[in-house]
XYZ file of C-alpha atoms in Angstrom:
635
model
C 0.000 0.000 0.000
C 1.308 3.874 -1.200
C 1.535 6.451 1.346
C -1.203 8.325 -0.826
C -3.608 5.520 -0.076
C -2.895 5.089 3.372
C -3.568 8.753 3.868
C -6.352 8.614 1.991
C -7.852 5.979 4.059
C -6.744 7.779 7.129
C -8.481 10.756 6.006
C -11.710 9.148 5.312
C -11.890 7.392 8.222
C -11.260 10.843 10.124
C -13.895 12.984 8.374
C -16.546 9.770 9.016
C -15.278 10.544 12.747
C -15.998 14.334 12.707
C -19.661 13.803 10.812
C -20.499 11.481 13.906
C -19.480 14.460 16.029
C -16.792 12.396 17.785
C -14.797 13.504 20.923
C -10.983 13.478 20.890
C -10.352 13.851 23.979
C -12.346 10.188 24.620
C -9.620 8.386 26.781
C -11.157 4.695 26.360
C -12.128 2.231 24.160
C -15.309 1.361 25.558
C -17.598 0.403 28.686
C -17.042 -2.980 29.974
C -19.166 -5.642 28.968
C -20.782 -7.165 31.977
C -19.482 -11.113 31.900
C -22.672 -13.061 30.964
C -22.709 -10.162 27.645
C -18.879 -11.371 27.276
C -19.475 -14.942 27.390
C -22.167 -14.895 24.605
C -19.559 -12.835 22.464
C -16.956 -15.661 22.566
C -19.639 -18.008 22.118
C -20.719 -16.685 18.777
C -17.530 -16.601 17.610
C -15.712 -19.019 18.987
C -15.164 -20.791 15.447
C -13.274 -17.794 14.515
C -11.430 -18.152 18.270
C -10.523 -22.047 17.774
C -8.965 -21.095 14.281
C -7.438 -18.182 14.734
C -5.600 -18.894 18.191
C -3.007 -21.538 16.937
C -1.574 -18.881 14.926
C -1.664 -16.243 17.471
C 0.246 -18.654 19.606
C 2.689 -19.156 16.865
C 3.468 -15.347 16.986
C 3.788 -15.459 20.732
C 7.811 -15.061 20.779
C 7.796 -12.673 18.150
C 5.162 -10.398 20.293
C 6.846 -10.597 23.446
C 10.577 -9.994 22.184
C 9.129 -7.285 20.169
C 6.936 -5.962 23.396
C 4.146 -5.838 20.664
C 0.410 -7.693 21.317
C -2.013 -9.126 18.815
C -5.475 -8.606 19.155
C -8.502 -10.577 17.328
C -11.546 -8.431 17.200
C -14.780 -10.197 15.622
C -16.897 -8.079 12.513
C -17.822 -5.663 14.704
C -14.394 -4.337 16.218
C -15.493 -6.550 19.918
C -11.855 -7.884 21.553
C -11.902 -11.343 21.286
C -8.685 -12.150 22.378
C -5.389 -10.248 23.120
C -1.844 -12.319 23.474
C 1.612 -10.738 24.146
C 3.861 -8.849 25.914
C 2.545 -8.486 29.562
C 3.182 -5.020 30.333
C 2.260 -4.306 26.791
C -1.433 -5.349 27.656
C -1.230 -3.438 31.492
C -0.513 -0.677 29.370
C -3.797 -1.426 26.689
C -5.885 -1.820 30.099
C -5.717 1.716 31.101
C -6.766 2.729 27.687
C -9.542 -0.363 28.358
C -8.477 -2.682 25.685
C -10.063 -5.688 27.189
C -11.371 -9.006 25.600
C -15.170 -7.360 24.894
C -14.270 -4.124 24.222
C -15.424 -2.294 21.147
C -12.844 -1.420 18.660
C -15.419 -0.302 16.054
C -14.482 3.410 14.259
C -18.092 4.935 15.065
C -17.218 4.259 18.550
C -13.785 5.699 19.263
C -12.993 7.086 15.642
C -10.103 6.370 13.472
C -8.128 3.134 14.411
C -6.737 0.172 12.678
C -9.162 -2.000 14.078
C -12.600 -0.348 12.667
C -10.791 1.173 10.205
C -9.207 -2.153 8.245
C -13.139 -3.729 8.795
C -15.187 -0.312 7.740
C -12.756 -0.263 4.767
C -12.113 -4.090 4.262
C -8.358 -2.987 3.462
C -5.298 -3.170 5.852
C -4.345 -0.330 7.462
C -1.373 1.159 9.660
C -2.199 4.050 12.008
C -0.021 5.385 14.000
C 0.136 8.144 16.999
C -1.900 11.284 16.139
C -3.312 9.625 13.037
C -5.795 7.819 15.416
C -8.589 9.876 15.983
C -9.072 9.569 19.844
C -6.252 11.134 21.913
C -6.377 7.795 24.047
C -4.216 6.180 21.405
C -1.829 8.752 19.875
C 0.720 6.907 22.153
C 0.123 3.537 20.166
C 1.321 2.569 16.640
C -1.769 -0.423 15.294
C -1.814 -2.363 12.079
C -4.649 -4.257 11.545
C -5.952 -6.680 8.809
C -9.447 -7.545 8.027
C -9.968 -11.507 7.982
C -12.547 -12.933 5.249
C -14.620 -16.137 5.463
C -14.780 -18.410 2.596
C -17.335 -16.271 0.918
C -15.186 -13.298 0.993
C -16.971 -11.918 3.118
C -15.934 -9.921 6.767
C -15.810 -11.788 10.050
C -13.423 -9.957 11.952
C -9.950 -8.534 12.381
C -6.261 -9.011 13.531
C -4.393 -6.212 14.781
C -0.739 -5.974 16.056
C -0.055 -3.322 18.556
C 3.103 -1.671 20.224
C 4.530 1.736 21.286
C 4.394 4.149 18.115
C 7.918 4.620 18.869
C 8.080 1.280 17.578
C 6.798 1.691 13.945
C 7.612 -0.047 11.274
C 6.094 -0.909 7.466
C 6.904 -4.804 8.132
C 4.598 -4.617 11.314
C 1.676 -4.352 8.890
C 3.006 -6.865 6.401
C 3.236 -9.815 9.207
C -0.038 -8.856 10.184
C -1.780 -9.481 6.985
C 0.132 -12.791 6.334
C -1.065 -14.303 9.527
C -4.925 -12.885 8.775
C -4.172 -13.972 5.147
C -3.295 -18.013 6.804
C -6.324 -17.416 9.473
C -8.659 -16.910 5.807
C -6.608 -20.404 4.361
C -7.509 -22.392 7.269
C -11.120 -21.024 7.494
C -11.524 -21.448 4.083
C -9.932 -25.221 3.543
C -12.280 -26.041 7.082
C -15.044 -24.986 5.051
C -14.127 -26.856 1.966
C -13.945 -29.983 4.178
C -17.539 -29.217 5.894
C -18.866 -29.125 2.461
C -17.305 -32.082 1.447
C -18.540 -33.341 4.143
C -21.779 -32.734 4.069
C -21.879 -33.665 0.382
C -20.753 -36.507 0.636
C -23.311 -37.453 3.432
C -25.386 -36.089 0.660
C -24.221 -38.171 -1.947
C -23.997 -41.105 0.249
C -27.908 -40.703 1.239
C -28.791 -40.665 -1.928
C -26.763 -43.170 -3.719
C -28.200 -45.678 -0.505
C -31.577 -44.795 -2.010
C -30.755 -45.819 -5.511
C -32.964 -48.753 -6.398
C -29.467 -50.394 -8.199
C -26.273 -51.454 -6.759
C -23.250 -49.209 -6.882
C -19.668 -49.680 -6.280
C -16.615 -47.530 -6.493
C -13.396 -48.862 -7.147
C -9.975 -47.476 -6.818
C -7.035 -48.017 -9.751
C -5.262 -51.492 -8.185
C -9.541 -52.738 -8.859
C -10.522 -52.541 -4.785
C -13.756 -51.675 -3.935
C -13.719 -48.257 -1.241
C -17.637 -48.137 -1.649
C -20.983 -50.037 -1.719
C -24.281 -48.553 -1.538
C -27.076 -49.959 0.561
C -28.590 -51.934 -2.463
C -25.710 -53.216 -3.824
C -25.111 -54.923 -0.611
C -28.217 -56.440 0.128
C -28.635 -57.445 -3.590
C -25.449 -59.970 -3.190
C -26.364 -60.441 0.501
C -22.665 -58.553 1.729
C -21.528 -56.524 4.438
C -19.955 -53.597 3.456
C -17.631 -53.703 5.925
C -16.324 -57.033 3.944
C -16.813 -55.652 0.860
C -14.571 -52.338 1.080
C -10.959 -52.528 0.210
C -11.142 -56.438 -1.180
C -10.173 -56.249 -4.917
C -13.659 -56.873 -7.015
C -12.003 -59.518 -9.067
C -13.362 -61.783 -5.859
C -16.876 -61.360 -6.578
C -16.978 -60.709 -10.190
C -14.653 -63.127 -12.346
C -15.294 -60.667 -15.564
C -13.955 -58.001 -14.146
C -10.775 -57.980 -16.105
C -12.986 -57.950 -19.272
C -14.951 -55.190 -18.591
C -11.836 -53.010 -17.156
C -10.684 -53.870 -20.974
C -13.475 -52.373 -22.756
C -13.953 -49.273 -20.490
C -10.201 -48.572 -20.747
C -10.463 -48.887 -24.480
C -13.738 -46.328 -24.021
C -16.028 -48.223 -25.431
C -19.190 -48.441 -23.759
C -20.227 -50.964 -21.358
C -24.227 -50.542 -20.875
C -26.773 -53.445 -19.941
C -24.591 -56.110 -20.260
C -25.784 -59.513 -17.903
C -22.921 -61.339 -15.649
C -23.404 -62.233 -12.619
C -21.261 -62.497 -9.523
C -19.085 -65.492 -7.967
C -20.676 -65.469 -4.730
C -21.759 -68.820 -3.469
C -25.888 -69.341 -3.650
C -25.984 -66.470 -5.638
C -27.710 -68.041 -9.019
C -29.109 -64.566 -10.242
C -28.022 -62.640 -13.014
C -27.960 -58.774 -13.277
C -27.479 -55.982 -15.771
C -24.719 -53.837 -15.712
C -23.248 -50.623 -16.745
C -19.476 -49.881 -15.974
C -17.904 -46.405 -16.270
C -14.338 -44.813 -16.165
C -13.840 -41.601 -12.949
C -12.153 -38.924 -13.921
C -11.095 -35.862 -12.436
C -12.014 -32.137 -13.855
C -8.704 -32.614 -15.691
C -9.677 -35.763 -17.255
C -6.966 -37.997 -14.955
C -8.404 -41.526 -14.504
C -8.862 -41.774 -10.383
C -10.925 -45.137 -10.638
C -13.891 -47.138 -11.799
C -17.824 -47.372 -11.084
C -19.898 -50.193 -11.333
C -23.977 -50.367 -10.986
C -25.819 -53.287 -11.364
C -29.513 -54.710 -11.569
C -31.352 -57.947 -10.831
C -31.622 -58.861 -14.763
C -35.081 -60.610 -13.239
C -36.398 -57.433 -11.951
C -35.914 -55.379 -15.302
C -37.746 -58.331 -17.082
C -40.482 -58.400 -14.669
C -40.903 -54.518 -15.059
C -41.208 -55.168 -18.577
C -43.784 -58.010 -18.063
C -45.746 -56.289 -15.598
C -46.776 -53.747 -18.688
C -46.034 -55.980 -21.049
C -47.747 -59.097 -20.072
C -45.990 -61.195 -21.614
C -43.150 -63.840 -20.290
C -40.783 -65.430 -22.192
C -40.432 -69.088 -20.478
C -40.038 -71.466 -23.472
C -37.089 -72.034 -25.040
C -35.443 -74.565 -27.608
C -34.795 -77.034 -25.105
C -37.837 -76.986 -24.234
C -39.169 -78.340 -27.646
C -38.616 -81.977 -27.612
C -39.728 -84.238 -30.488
C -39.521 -87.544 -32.111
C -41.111 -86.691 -35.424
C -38.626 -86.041 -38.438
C -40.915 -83.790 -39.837
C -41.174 -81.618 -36.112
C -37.303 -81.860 -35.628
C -36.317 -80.351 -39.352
C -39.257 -77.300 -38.138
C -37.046 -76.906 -35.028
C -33.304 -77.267 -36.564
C -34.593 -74.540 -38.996
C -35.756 -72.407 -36.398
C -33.191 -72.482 -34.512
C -30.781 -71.502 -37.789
C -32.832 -68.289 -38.223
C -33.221 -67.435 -34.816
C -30.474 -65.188 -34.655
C -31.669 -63.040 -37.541
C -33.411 -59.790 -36.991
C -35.224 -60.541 -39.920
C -39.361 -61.132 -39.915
C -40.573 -64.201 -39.113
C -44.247 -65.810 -40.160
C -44.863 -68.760 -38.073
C -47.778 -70.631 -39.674
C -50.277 -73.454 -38.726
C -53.110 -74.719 -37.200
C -54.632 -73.172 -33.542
C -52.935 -75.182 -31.105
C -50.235 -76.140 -32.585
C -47.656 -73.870 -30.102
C -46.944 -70.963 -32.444
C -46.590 -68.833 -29.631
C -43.734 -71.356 -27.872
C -41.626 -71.034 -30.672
C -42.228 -66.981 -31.500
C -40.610 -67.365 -27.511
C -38.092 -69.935 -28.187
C -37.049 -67.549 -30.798
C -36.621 -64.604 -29.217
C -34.790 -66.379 -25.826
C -32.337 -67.811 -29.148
C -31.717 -64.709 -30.273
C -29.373 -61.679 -29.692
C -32.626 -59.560 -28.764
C -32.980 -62.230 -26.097
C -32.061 -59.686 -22.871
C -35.080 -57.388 -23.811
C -38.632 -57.500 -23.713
C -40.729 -59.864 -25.609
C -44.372 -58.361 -26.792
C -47.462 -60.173 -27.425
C -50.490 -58.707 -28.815
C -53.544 -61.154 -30.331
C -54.563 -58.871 -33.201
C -58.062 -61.156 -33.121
C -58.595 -60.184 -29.816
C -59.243 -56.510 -29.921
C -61.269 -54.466 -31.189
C -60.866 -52.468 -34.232
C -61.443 -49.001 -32.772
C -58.432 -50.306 -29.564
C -56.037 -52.081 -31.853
C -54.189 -48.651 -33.040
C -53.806 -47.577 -29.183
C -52.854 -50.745 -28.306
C -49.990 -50.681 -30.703
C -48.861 -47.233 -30.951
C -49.679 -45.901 -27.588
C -51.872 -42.100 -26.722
C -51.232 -39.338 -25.466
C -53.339 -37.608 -22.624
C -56.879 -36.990 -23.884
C -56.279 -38.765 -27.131
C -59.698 -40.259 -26.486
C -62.373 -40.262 -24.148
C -61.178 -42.908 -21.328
C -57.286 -42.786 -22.154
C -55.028 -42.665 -19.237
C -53.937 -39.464 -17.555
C -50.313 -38.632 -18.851
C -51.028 -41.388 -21.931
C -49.139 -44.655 -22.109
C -46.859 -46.341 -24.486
C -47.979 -48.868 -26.776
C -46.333 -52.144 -27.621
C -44.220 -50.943 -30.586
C -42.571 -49.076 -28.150
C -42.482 -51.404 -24.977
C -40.819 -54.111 -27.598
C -38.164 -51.271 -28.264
C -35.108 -53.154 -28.888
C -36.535 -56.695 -28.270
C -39.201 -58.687 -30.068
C -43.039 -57.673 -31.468
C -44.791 -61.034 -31.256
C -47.889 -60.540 -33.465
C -50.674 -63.036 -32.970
C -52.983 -64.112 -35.380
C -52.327 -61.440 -37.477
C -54.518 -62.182 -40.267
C -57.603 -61.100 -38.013
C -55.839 -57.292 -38.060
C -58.154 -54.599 -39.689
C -57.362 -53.476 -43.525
C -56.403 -50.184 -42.463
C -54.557 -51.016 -38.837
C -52.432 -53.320 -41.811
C -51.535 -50.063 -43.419
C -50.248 -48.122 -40.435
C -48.567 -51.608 -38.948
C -46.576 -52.121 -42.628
C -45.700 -48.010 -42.596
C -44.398 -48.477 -38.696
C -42.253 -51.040 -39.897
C -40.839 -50.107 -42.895
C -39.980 -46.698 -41.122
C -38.950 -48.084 -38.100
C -40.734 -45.227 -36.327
C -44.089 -44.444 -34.668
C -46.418 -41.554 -33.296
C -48.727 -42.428 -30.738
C -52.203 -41.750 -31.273
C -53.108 -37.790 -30.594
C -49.957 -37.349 -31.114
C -47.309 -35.488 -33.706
C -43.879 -36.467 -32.074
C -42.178 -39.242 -33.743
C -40.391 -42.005 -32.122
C -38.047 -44.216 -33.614
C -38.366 -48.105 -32.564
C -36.299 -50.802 -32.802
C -38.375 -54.575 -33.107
C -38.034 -57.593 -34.646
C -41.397 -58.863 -35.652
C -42.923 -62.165 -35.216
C -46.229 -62.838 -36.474
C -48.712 -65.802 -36.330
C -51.577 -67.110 -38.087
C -54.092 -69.993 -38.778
C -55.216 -68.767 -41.573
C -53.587 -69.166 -45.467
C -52.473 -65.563 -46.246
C -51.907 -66.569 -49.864
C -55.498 -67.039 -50.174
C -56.302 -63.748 -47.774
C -54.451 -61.924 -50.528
C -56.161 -63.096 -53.397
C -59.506 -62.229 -51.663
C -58.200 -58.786 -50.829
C -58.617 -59.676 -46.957
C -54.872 -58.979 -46.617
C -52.465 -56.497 -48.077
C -49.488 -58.161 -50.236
C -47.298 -55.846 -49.546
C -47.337 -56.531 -45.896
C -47.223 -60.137 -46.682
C -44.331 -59.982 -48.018
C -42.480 -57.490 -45.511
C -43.849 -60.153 -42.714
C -43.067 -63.102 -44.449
C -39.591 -62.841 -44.592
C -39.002 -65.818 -43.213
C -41.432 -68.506 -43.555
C -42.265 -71.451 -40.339
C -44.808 -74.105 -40.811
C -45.529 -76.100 -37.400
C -47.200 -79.257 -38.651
C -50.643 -80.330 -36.729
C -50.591 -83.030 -34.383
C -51.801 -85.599 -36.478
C -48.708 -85.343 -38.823
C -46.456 -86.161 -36.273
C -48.328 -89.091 -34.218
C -44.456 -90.162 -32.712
C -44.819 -87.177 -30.730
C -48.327 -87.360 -29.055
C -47.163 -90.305 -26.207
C -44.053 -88.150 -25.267
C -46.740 -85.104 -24.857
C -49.073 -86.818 -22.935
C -46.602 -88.323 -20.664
C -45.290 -84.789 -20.241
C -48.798 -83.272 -19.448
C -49.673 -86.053 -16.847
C -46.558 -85.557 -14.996
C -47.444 -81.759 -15.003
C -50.950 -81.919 -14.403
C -50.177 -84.038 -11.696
C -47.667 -81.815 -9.648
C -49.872 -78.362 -10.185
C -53.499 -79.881 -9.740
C -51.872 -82.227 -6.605
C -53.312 -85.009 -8.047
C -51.602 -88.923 -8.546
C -50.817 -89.262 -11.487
C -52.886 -91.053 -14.376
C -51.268 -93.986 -15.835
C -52.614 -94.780 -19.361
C -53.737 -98.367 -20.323
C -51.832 -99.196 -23.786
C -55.221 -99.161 -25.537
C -55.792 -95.716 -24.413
C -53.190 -94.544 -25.590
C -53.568 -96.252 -28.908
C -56.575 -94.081 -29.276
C -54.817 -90.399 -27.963
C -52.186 -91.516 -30.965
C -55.059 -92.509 -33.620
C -57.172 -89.453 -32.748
C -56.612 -86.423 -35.326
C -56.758 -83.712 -32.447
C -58.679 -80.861 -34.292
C -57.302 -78.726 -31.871
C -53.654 -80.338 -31.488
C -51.202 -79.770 -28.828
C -53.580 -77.358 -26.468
C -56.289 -80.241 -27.282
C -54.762 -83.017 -26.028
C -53.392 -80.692 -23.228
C -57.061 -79.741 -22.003
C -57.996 -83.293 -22.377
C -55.000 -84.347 -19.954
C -56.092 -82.059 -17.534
C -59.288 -83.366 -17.314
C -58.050 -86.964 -16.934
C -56.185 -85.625 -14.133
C -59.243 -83.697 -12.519
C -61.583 -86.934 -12.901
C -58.690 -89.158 -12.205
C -60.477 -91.232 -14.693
C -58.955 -91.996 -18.020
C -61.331 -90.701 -20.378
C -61.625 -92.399 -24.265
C -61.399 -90.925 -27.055
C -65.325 -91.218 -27.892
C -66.178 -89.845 -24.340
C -63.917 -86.775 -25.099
C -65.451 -85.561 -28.184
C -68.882 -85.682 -26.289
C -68.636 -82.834 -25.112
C -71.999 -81.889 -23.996
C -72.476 -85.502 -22.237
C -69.205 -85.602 -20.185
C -70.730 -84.906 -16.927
C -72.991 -87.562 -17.073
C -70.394 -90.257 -18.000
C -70.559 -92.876 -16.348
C -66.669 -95.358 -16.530
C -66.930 -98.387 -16.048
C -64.384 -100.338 -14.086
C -62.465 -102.215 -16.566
C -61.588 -98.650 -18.609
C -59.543 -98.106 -15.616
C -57.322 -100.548 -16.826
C -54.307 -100.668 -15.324
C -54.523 -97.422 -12.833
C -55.315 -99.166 -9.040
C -55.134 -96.669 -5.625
C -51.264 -95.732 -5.436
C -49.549 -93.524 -1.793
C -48.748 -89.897 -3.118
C -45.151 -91.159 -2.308
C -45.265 -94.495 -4.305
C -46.759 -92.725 -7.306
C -44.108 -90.359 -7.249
C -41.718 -93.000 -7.461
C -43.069 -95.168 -9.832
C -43.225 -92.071 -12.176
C -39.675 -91.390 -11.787
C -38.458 -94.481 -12.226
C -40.716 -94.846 -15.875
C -39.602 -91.061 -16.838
C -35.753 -92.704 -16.207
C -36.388 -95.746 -18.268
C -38.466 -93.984 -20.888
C -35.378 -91.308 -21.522
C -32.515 -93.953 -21.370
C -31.334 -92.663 -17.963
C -31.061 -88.960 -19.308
C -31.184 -87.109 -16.591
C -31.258 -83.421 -17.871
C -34.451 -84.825 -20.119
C -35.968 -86.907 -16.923
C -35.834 -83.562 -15.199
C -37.815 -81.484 -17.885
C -40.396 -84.202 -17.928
C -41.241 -83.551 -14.897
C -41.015 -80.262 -14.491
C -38.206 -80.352 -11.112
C -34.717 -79.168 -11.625
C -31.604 -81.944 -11.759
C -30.945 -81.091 -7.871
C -34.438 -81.418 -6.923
C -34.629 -84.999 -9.210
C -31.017 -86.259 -6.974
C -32.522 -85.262 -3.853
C -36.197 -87.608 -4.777
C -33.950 -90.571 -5.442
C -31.918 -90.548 -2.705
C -34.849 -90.370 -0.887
C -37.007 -93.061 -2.912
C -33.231 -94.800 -2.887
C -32.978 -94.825 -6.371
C -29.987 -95.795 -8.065
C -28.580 -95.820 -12.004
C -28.054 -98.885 -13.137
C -24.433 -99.114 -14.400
């Protein structure tokens, strides 16, 4: 600071003085505070206090080889605290410098003190510069000391005989006020830190997905609440064990984000004993604001709770697979093989034949084959909605599209089979003009809800379905070629029952078994002559037809013929006589069970994987029934 400005502020200061109409002649500081006024002013500031002391202390030799004292004053000018020489502050007494006296310029005029905080600049004054002849014998420089905001919170002043005056005086004041405003504001940095990341840690805990943070040698330092309960961890064990433990793909992923490609949605799942599910996750590199790698962040997702979210509006679930199409018919097993070759195509698909043939199992078995086989399936039975829903129903609204829509609209299936499959059920019952807007959405790719204008691109493979011959729906102009063709890309005929008769013991074996467990029923054994007749019979209504007439077996525990099946009308008043029971004779729940897994053994050549399908347990749960039925393989 210039002379000029420091005479400039002096000035100032002195004609603010003279306005107030200021005494010179005003020997002290101020009245004493009485003590319980004096405790509350430490109080208030005593986080100014517990900062700024350390470095008064650190001054200490320097004051009292110097015979010079240092006085904190808070925003107002009030003595918070004086430390040096002792006869240095005897002398300050009779002049009342006290802790809780009032420093502040309107009070005793020009001063360093008020002066530095009325002017937020650091000042010397020294002898007759102060305004008040009580301090003309005193040479003061004083510093004003900022929060973190920058703004005023109180002062530091160094004090000694004005004999004693000297430029430096000033210049060690403001580097100790200058380290009080470091410390205050790197305290205040921490606090916020703090409290953000209490913030952060609240709300990351209230994430409905797991998160982890790991460090660059691959530890984990944090867990959220979900992520630990998910895989059934303590965080405590979790935190600083390397993450390769629990998740064996680890280095692959670390590859691919390193190499910054993205790593979104993929499904792993984690080595953790007894934990069989999968979940979906998304991996990502942490940088700093200079783009310096500091470590990694992982979230993850039951893959079985995104599915069910998707089901839940969807409706749909996608339980059949391949495997689960067994078949002993030549003519059935070169339908599968070919399905199975196109399956990973995102090509159309046209799965023809008669109702009840399972056209739905394989649209499923499909999909589950496919890459599209980690997002949502969509079924919609064009012949089961109306013509005037159909359009909403695929497409979606928006709010007040029509009188009854949803508040806020809703998305239609186009859009909930966005990246995944559009399973399209008999499709030749759609309306001629709902086939003109379906064949626009997917040659586009794109869609616009009803009652509304914004566009949304979509992503589906479509599989349709059909009973009917949409060659001769063309020709009678009950379906549009061109959407024949864009549908019929590639072309699936499931035979009907009766065309592959090999097949229809294996079923009904399968559907006793079934019927058996979910009904809680004994299981129906079939006399050889019935089932002569279930294999001569041309089931009309194929695999859901012999199906419903399995379950009724079960429910009667009667084995009904073939003749007393297609009576329909007259079933309840069938009467069986005993020797149609044939072979079936009053079994234990416990026998039966065993007798059926010993025939499901024999009948699959000891194949246990297939054994297990048949009935409908897993291989663990078939292991544990012979143990228990002491059941062994023969050799």
């Amino acid at each position: 600071m210039s002379v000029v400005e420091r005479e400039n502020i002096i000035d100032r200061s002195r004609h603010r003085s003279e306005e107030i109409g200021l005494k010179k002649d005003f020997q002290t500081a101020c009245i004493k505070l009485q003590s319980h006024n004096k405790e509350a002013l430490l109080d208030k500031n005593k986080a100014l206090l517990a900062i700024a002391q350390p470095f008064i202390e650190g001054l200490k030799d320097i004051l009292l080889e110097s015979r010079f004292i240092l006085i904190l004053s808070d925003v107002n000018g009030s003595v918070l605290d004086i430390k040096g020489a002792e006869k240095t502050i005897e002398k300050a007494k009779q002049s009342n410098i006290i802790i809780g006296a009032s420093m502040e310029e309107k009070n005793i005029g020009t001063n360093a003190i008020g002066t530095a905080i009325f002017e937020d600049r650091p000042i010397q004054v020294t002898a007759q510069q102060h305004y008040s002849e009580a301090f003309h014998n005193w040479t003061c420089s004083a510093a004003p000391i900022h929060n973190a905001s920058g703004k005023v919170i109180g002062a530091l002043n160094l004090t000694g005989d004005h004999k004693q005056e000297h430029e430096h005086t000033l210049g060690l004041v403001i580097s100790a006020a200058k380290a009080i405003e470091n410390k205050i504001a790197s305290e205040e940095i921490q606090k916020n830190l703090f409290h953000a990341q209490n913030y952060a840690f609240a709300m990351m805990n209230q994430l409905s997905f797991g998160v982890f943070a790991l460090n660059l040698h691959d530890q984990i330092v944090w867990a959220n609440d979900t992520g630990c309960r998910a895989i059934n961890t303590r965080r405590s064990i979790l935190v600083d064990s390397p993450i390769g433990d629990i998740l064996k793909s680890w280095p692959k992923i670390k590859r691919i984000i390193l190499s910054n490609l993205g790593f979104l949605d993929e499904e792993h799942s984690f080595n953790i004993p007894n934990l069989k599910d999968h979940f979906l996750f998304n991996a990502y590199l942490i940088r700093t604001d200079g783009n310096e790698i500091i470590g990694y962040l992982i979230t993850f997702r039951p893959f079985k709770r995104l599915m069910s979210l998707v089901n839940k509006y969807a409706g749909t679930i996608t339980s059949y697979k391949f495997e689960d199409i067994s078949s002993s018919s030549p003519l059935m097993m070169d339908v599968i093989d070919y399905a199975k070759k196109v399956a990973h195509s995102p090509t159309s698909v046209l799965i023809s034949g008669e109702s009840g043939t399972g056209k739905e199992v394989f649209a499923q078995a499909i999909h589950n084959a496919s890459d599209r086989k980690n997002q949502a399936f969509i079924a919609i039975n064009c012949g089961a909605i109306s013509a005037s829903l159909i359009e909403s129903e695929l497409f979606g609204y928006e709010n007040g599209a029509f009188t009854g829509a949803l508040k806020g609209g809703r998305p239609g299936k186009f859009e909930l089979a966005n990246g995944g499959t559009l399973f399209l059920d008999e499709i030749g019952e759609m309306p001629p003009d709902m086939q003109v807007k379906l064949l626009r959405a997917i040659q586009e790719g794109q869609i616009t809800r009803l009652g509304g204008d914004k566009i949304i691109p979509v992503d589906v493979r479509i599989i349709a379905a059909t009973n009917k011959n949409l060659e001769e729906e063309v020709k009678n102009n009950k379906f549009r070629l061109d959407l024949y063709y864009r549908i019929n890309v590639i072309s699936i005929e499931i035979p009907p029952l009766r065309n592959r008769r090999e097949d229809i013991p294996n079923l009904a074996m399968h559907f006793l078994q079934n019927k058996a467990i979910k009904l809680n029923k004994p299981m129906m054994r079939l006399s050889n002559t019935l089932l002569k007749q279930i294999s001569s019979y041309s089931w009309p209504g194929n695999v859901r037809e012999l199906e419903n007439y399995i379950e009724k077996v079960t429910i009667l525990s009667s084995p009904i013929s073939i003749q007393q099946h297609q009576f329909t009308k007259e079933e309840s008043r069938v009467l069986i006589e005993p020797k149609e029971e044939l072979e079936f004779s009053p079994s234990s729940l416990k026998d039966m069970e065993k007798q059926a897994i010993l025939k499901t053994i024999a009948f699959h050549h000891s194949n246990m994987t297939q054994v297990a399908k048949s009935l409908g347990i897993s291989r663990n749960a078939l292991y544990q029934k012979m143990k228990r039925y002491d059941i062994s393989l023969k050799a």
